[in-house]
JSON list of N, CA and C in Angstrom, two decimals:
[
{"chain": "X", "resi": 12, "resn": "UNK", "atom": "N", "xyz": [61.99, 31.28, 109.97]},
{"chain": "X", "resi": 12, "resn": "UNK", "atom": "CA", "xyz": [62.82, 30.49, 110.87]},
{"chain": "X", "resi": 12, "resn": "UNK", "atom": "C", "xyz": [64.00, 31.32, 111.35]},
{"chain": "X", "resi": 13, "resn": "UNK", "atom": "N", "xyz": [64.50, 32.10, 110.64]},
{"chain": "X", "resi": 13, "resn": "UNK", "atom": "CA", "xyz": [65.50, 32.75, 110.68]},
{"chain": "X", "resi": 13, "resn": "UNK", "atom": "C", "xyz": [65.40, 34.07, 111.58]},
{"chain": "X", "resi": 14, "resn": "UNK", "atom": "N", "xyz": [64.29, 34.34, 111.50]},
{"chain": "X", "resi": 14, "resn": "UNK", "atom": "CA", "xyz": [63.43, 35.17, 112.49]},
{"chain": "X", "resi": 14, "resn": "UNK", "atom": "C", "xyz": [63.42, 35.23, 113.44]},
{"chain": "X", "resi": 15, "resn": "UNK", "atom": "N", "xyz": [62.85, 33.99, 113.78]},
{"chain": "X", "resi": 15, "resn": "UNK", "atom": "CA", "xyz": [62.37, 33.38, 115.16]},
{"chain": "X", "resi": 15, "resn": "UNK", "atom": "C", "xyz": [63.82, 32.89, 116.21]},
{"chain": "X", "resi": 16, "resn": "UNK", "atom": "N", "xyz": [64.43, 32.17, 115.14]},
{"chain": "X", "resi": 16, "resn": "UNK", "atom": "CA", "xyz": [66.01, 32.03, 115.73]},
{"chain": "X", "resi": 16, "resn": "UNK", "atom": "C", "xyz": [67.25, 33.44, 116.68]},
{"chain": "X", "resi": 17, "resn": "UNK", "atom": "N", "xyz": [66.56, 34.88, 115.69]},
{"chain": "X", "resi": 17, "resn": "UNK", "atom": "CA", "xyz": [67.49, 35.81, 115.95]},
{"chain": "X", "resi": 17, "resn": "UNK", "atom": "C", "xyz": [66.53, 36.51, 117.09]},
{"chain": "X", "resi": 18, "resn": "UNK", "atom": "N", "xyz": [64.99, 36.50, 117.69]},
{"chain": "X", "resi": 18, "resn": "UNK", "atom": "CA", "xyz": [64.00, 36.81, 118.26]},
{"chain": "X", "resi": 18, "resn": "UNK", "atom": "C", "xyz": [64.83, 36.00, 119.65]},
{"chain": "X", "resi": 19, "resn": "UNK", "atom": "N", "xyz": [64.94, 34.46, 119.21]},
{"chain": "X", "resi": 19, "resn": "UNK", "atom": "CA", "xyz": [65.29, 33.84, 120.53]},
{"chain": "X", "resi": 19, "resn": "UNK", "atom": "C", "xyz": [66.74, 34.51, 121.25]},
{"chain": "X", "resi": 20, "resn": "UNK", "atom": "N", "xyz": [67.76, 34.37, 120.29]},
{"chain": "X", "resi": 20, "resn": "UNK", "atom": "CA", "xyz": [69.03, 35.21, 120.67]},
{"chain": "X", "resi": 20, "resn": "UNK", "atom": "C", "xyz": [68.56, 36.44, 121.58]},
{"chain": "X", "resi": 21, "resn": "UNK", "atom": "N", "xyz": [68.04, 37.65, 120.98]},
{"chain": "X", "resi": 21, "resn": "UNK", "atom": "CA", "xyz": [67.97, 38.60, 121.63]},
{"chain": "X", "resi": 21, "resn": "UNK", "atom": "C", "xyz": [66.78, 38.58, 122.86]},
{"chain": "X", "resi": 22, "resn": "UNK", "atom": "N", "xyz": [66.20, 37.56, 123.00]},
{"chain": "X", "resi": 22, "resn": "UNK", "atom": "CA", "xyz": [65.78, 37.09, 124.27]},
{"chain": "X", "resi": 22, "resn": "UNK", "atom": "C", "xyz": [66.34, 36.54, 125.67]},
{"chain": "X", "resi": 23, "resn": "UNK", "atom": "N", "xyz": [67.48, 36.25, 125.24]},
{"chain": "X", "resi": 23, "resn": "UNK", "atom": "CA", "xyz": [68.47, 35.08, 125.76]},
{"chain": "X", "resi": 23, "resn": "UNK", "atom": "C", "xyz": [69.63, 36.23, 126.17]},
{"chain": "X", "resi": 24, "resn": "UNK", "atom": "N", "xyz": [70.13, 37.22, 125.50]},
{"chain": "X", "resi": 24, "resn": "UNK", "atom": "CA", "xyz": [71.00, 39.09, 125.42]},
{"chain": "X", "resi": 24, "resn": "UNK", "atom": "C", "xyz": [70.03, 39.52, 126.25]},
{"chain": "X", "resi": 25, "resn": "UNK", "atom": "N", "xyz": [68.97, 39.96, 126.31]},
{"chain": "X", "resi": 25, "resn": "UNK", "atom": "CA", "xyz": [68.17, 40.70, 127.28]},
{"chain": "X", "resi": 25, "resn": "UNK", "atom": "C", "xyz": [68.11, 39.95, 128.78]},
{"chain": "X", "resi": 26, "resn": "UNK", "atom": "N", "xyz": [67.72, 38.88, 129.03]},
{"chain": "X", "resi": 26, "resn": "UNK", "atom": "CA", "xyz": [67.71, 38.10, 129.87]},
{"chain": "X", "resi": 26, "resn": "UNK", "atom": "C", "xyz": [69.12, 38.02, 130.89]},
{"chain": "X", "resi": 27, "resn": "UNK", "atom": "N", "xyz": [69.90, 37.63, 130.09]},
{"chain": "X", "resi": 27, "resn": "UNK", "atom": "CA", "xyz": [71.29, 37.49, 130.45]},
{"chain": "X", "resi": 27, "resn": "UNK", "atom": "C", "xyz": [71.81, 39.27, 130.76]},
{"chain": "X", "resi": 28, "resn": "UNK", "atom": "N", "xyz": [71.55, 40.32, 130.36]},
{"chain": "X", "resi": 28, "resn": "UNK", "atom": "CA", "xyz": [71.72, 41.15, 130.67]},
{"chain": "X", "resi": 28, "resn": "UNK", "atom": "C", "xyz": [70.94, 41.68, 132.26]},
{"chain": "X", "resi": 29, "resn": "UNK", "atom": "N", "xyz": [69.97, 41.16, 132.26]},
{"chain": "X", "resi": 29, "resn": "UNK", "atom": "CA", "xyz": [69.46, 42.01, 133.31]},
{"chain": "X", "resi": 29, "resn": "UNK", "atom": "C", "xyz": [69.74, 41.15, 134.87]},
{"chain": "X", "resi": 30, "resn": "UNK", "atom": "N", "xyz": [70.31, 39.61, 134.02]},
{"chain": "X", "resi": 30, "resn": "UNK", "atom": "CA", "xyz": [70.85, 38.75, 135.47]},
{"chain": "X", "resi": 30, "resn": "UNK", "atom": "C", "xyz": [72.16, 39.44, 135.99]},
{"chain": "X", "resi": 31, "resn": "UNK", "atom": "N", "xyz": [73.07, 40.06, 135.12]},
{"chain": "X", "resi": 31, "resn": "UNK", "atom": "CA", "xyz": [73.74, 40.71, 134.82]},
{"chain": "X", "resi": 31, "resn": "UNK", "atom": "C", "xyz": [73.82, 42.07, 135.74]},
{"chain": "X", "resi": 32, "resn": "UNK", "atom": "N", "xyz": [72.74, 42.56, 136.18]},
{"chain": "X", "resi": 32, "resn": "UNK", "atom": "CA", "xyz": [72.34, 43.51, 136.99]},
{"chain": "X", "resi": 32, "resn": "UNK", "atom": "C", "xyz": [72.09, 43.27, 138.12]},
{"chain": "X", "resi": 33, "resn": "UNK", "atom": "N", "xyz": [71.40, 42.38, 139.05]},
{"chain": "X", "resi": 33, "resn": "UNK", "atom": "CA", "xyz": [71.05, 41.79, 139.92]},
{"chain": "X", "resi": 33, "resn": "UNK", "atom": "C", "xyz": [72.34, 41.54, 140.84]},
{"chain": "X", "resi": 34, "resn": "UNK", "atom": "N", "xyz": [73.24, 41.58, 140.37]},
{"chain": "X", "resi": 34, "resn": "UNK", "atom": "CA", "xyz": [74.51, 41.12, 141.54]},
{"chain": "X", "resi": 34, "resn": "UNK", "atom": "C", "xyz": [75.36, 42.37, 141.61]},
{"chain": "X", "resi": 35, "resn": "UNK", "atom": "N", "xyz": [76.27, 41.57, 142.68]},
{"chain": "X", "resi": 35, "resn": "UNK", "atom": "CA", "xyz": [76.97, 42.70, 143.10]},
{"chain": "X", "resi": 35, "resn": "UNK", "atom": "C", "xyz": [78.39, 42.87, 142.87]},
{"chain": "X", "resi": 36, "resn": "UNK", "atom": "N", "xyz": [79.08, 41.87, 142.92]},
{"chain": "X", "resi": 36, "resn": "UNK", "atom": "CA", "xyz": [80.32, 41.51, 142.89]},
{"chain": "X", "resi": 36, "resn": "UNK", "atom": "C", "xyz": [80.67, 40.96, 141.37]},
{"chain": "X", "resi": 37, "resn": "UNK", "atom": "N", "xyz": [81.65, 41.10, 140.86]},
{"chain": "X", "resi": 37, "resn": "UNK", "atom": "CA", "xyz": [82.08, 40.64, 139.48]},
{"chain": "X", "resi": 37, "resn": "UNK", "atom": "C", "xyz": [81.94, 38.92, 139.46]},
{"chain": "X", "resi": 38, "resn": "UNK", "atom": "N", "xyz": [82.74, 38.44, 140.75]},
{"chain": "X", "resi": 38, "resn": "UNK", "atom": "CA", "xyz": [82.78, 36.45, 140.21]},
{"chain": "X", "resi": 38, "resn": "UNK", "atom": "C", "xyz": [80.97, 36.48, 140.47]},
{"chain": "X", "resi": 39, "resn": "UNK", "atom": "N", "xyz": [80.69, 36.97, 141.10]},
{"chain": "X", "resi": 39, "resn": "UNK", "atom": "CA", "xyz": [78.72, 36.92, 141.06]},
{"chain": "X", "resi": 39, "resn": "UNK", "atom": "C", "xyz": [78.25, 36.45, 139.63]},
{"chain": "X", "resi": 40, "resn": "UNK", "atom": "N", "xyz": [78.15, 38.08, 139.26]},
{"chain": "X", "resi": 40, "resn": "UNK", "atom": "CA", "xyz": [78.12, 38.14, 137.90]},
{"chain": "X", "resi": 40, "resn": "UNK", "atom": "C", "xyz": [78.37, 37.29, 136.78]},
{"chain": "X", "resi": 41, "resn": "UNK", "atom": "N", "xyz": [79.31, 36.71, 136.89]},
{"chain": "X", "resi": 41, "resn": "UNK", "atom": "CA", "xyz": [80.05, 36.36, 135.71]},
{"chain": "X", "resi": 41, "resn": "UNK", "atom": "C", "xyz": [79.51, 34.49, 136.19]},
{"chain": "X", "resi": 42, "resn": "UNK", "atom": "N", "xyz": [79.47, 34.17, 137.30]},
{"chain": "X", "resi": 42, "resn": "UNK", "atom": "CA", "xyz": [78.90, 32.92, 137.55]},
{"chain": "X", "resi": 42, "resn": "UNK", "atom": "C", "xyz": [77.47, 32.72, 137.04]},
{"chain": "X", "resi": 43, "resn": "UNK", "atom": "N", "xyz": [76.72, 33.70, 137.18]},
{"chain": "X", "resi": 43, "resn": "UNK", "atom": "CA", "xyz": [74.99, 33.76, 137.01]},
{"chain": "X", "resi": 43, "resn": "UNK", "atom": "C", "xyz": [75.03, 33.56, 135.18]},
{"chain": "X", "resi": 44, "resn": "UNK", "atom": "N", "xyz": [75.89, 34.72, 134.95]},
{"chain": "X", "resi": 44, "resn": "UNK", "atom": "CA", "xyz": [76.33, 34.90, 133.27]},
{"chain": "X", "resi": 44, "resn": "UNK", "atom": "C", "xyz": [76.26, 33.04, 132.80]},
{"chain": "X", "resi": 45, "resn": "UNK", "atom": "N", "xyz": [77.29, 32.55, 133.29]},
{"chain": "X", "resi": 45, "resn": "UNK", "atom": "CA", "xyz": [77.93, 31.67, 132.89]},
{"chain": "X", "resi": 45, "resn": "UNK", "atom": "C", "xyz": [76.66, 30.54, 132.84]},
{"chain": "X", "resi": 46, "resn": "UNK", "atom": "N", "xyz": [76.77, 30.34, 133.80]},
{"chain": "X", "resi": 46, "resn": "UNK", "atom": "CA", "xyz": [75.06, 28.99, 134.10]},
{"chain": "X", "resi": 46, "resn": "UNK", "atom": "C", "xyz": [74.11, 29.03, 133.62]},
{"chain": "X", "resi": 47, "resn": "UNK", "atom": "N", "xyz": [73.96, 30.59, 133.39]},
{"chain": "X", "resi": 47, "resn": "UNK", "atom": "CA", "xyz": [72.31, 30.76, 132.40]},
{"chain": "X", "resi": 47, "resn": "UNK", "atom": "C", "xyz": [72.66, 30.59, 131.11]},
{"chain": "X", "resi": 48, "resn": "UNK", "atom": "N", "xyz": [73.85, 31.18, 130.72]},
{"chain": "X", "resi": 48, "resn": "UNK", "atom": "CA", "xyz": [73.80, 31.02, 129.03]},
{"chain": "X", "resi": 48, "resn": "UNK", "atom": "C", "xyz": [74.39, 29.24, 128.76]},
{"chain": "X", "resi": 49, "resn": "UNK", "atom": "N", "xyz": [74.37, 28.83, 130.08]},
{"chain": "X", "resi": 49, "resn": "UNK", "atom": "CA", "xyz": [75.19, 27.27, 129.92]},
{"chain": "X", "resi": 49, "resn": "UNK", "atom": "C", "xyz": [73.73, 26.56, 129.73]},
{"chain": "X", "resi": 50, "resn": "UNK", "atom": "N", "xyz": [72.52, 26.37, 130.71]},
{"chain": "X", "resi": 50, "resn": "UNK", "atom": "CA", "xyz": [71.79, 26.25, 130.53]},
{"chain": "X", "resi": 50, "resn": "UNK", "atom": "C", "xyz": [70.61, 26.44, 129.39]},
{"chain": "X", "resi": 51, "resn": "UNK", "atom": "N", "xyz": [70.90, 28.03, 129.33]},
{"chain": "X", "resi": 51, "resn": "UNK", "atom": "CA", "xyz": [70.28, 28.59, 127.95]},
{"chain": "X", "resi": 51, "resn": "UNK", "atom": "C", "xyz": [70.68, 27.62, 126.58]},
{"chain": "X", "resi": 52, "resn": "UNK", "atom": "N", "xyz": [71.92, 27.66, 126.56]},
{"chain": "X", "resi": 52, "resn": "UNK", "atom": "CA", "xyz": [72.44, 27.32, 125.05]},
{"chain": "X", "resi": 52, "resn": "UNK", "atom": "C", "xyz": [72.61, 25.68, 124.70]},
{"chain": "X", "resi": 53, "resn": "UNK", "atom": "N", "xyz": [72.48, 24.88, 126.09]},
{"chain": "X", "resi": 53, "resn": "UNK", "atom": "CA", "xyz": [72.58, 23.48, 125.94]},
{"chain": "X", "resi": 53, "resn": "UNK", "atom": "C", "xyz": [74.09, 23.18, 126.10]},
{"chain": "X", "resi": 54, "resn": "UNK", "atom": "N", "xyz": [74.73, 23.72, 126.84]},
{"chain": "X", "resi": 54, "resn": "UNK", "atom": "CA", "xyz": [75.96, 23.64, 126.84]},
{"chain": "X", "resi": 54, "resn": "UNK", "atom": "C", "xyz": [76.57, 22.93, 127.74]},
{"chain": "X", "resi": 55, "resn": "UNK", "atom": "N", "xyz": [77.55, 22.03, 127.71]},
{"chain": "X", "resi": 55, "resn": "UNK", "atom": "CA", "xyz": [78.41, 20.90, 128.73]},
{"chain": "X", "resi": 55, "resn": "UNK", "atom": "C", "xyz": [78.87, 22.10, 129.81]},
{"chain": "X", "resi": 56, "resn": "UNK", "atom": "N", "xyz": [79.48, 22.90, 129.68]},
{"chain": "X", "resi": 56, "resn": "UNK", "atom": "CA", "xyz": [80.45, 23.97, 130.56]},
{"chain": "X", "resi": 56, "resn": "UNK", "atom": "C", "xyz": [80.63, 25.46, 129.87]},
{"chain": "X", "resi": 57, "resn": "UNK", "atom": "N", "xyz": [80.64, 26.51, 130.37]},
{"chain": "X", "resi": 57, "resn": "UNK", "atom": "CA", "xyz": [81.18, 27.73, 130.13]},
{"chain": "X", "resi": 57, "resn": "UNK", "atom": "C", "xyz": [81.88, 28.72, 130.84]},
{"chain": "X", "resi": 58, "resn": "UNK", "atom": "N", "xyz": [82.73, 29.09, 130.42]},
{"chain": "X", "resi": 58, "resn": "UNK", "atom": "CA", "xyz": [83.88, 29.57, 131.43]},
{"chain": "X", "resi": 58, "resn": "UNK", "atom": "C", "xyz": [83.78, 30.97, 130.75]},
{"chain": "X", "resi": 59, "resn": "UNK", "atom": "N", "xyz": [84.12, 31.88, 131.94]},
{"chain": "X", "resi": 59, "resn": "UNK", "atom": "CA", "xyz": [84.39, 33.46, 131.63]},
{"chain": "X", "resi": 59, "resn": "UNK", "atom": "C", "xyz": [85.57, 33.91, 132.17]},
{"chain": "X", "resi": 60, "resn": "UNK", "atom": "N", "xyz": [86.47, 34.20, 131.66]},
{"chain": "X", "resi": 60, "resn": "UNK", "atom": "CA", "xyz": [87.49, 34.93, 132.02]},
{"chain": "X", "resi": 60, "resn": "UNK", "atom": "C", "xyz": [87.84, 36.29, 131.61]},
{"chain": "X", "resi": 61, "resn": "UNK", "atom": "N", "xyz": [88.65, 36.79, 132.24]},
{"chain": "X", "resi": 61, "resn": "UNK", "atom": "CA", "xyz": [89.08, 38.20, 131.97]},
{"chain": "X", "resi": 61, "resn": "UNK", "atom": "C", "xyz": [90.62, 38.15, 131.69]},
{"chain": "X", "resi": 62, "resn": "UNK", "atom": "N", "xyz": [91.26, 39.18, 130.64]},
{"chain": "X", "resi": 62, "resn": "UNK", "atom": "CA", "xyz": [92.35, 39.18, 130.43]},
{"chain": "X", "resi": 62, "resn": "UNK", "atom": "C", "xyz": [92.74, 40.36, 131.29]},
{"chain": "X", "resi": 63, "resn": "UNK", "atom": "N", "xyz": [94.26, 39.87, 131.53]},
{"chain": "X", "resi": 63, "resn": "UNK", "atom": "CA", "xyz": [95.19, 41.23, 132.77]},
{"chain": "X", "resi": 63, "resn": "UNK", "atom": "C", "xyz": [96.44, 40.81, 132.36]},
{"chain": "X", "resi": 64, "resn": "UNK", "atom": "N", "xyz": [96.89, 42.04, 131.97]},
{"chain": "X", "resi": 64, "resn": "UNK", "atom": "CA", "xyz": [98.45, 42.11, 132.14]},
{"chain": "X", "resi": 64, "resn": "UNK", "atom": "C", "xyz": [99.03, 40.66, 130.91]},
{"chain": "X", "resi": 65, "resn": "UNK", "atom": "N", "xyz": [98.03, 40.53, 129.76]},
{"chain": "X", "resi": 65, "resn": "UNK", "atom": "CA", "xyz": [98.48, 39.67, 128.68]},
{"chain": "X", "resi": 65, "resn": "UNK", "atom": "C", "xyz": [98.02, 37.97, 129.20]},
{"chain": "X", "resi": 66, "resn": "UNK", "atom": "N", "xyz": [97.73, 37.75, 129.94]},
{"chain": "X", "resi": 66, "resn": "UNK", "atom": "CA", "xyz": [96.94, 36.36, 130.51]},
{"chain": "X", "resi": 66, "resn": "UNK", "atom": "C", "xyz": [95.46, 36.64, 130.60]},
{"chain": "X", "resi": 67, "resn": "UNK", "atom": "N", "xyz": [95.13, 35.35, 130.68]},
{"chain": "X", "resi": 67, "resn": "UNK", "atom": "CA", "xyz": [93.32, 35.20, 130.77]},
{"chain": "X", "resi": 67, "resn": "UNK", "atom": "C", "xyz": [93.15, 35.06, 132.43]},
{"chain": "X", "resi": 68, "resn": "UNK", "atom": "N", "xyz": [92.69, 35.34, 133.45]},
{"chain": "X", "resi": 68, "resn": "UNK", "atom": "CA", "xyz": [92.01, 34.63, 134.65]},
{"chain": "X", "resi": 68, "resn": "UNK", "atom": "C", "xyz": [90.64, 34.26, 134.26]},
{"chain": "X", "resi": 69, "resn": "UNK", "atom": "N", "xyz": [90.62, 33.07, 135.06]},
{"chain": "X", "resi": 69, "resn": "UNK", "atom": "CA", "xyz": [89.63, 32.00, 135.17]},
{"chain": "X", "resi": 69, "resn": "UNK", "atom": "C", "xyz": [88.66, 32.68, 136.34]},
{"chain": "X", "resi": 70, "resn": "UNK", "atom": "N", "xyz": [87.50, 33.77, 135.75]},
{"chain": "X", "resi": 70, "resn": "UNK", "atom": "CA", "xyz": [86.44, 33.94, 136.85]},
{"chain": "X", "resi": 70, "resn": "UNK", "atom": "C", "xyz": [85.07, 33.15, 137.15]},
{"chain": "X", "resi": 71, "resn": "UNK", "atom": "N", "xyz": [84.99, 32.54, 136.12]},
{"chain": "X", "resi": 71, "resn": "UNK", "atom": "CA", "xyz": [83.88, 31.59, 136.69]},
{"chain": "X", "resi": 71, "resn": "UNK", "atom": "C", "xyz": [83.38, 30.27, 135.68]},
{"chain": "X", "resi": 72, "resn": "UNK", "atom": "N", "xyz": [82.96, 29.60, 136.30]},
{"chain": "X", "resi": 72, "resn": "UNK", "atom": "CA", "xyz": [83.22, 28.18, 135.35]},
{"chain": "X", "resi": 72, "resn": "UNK", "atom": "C", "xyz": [81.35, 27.68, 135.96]},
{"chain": "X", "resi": 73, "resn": "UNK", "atom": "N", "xyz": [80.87, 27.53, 134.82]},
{"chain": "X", "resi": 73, "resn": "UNK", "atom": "CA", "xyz": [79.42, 27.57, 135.02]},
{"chain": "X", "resi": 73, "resn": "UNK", "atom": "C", "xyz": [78.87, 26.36, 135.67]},
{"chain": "X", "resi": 74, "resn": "UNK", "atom": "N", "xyz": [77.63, 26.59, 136.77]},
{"chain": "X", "resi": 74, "resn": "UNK", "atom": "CA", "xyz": [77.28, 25.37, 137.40]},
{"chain": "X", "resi": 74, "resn": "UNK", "atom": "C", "xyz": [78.46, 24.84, 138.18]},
{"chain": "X", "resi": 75, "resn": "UNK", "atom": "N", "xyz": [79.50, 26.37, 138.85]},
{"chain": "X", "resi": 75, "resn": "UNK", "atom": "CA", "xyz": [80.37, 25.74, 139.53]},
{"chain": "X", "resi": 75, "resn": "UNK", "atom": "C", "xyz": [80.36, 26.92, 140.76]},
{"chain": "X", "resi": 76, "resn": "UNK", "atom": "N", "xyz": [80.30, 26.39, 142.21]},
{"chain": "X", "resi": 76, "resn": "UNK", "atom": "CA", "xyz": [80.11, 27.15, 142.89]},
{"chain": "X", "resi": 76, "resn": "UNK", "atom": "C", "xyz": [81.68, 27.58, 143.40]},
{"chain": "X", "resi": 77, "resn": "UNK", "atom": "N", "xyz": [82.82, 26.89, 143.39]},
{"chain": "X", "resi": 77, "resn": "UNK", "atom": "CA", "xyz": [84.06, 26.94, 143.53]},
{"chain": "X", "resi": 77, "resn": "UNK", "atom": "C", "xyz": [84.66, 26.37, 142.42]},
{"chain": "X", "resi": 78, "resn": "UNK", "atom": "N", "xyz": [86.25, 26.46, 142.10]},
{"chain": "X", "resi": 78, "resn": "UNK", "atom": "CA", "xyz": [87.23, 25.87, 141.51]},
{"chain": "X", "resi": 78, "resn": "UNK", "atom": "C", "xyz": [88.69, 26.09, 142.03]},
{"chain": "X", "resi": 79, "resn": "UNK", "atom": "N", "xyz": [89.86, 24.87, 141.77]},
{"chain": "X", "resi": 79, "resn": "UNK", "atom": "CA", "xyz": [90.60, 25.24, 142.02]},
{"chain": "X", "resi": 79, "resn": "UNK", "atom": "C", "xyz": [91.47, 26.13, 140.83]},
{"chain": "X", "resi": 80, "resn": "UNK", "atom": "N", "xyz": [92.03, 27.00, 141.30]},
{"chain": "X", "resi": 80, "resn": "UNK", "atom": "CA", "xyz": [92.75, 28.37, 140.48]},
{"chain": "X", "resi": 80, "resn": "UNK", "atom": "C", "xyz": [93.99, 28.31, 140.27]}
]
C-alpha cells in the first residue's frame, strides 16, 4: 500500500513537472501547477506564491483565471 501510494506521488511530480514545461510565462505556469495538483490532490483551492523582498506575492490561485491582487 505504501508502495503504491509513493508510485502515485511520483506520478502526480512527473506529470506536474512536464505541465510545468509546456508554458511560457511564469503566472502560466504556476496556474496549470496549481489546478492540476488542485484537481490531482482533491483539493478546495491552491495558491502559489513567490516570496520578494521578505513578502509572499499571490501568483496564482487554482481554477482561477483572474484575481483581485
Amino acid at each position: 500500500v505504501a508502495a503504491t501510494r509513493q508510485l502515485e506521488r511520483a506520478a502526480i511530480a512527473l506529470d506536474v513537472t512536464a505541465l510545468a514545461g509546456e508554458q511560457m510565462k511564469l503566472e502560466d505556469t504556476c496556474l496549470a501547477i496549481a489546478s492540476e495538483l488542485c484537481e490531482r490532490l482533491n483539493c478546495t483551492r491552491i495558491a502559489i506564491g513567490i516570496e520578494q523582498k521578505k513578502r509572499i506575492r499571490l501568483v496564482a490561485l487554482s481554477n482561477s483565471a483572474w484575481f483581485d491582487k
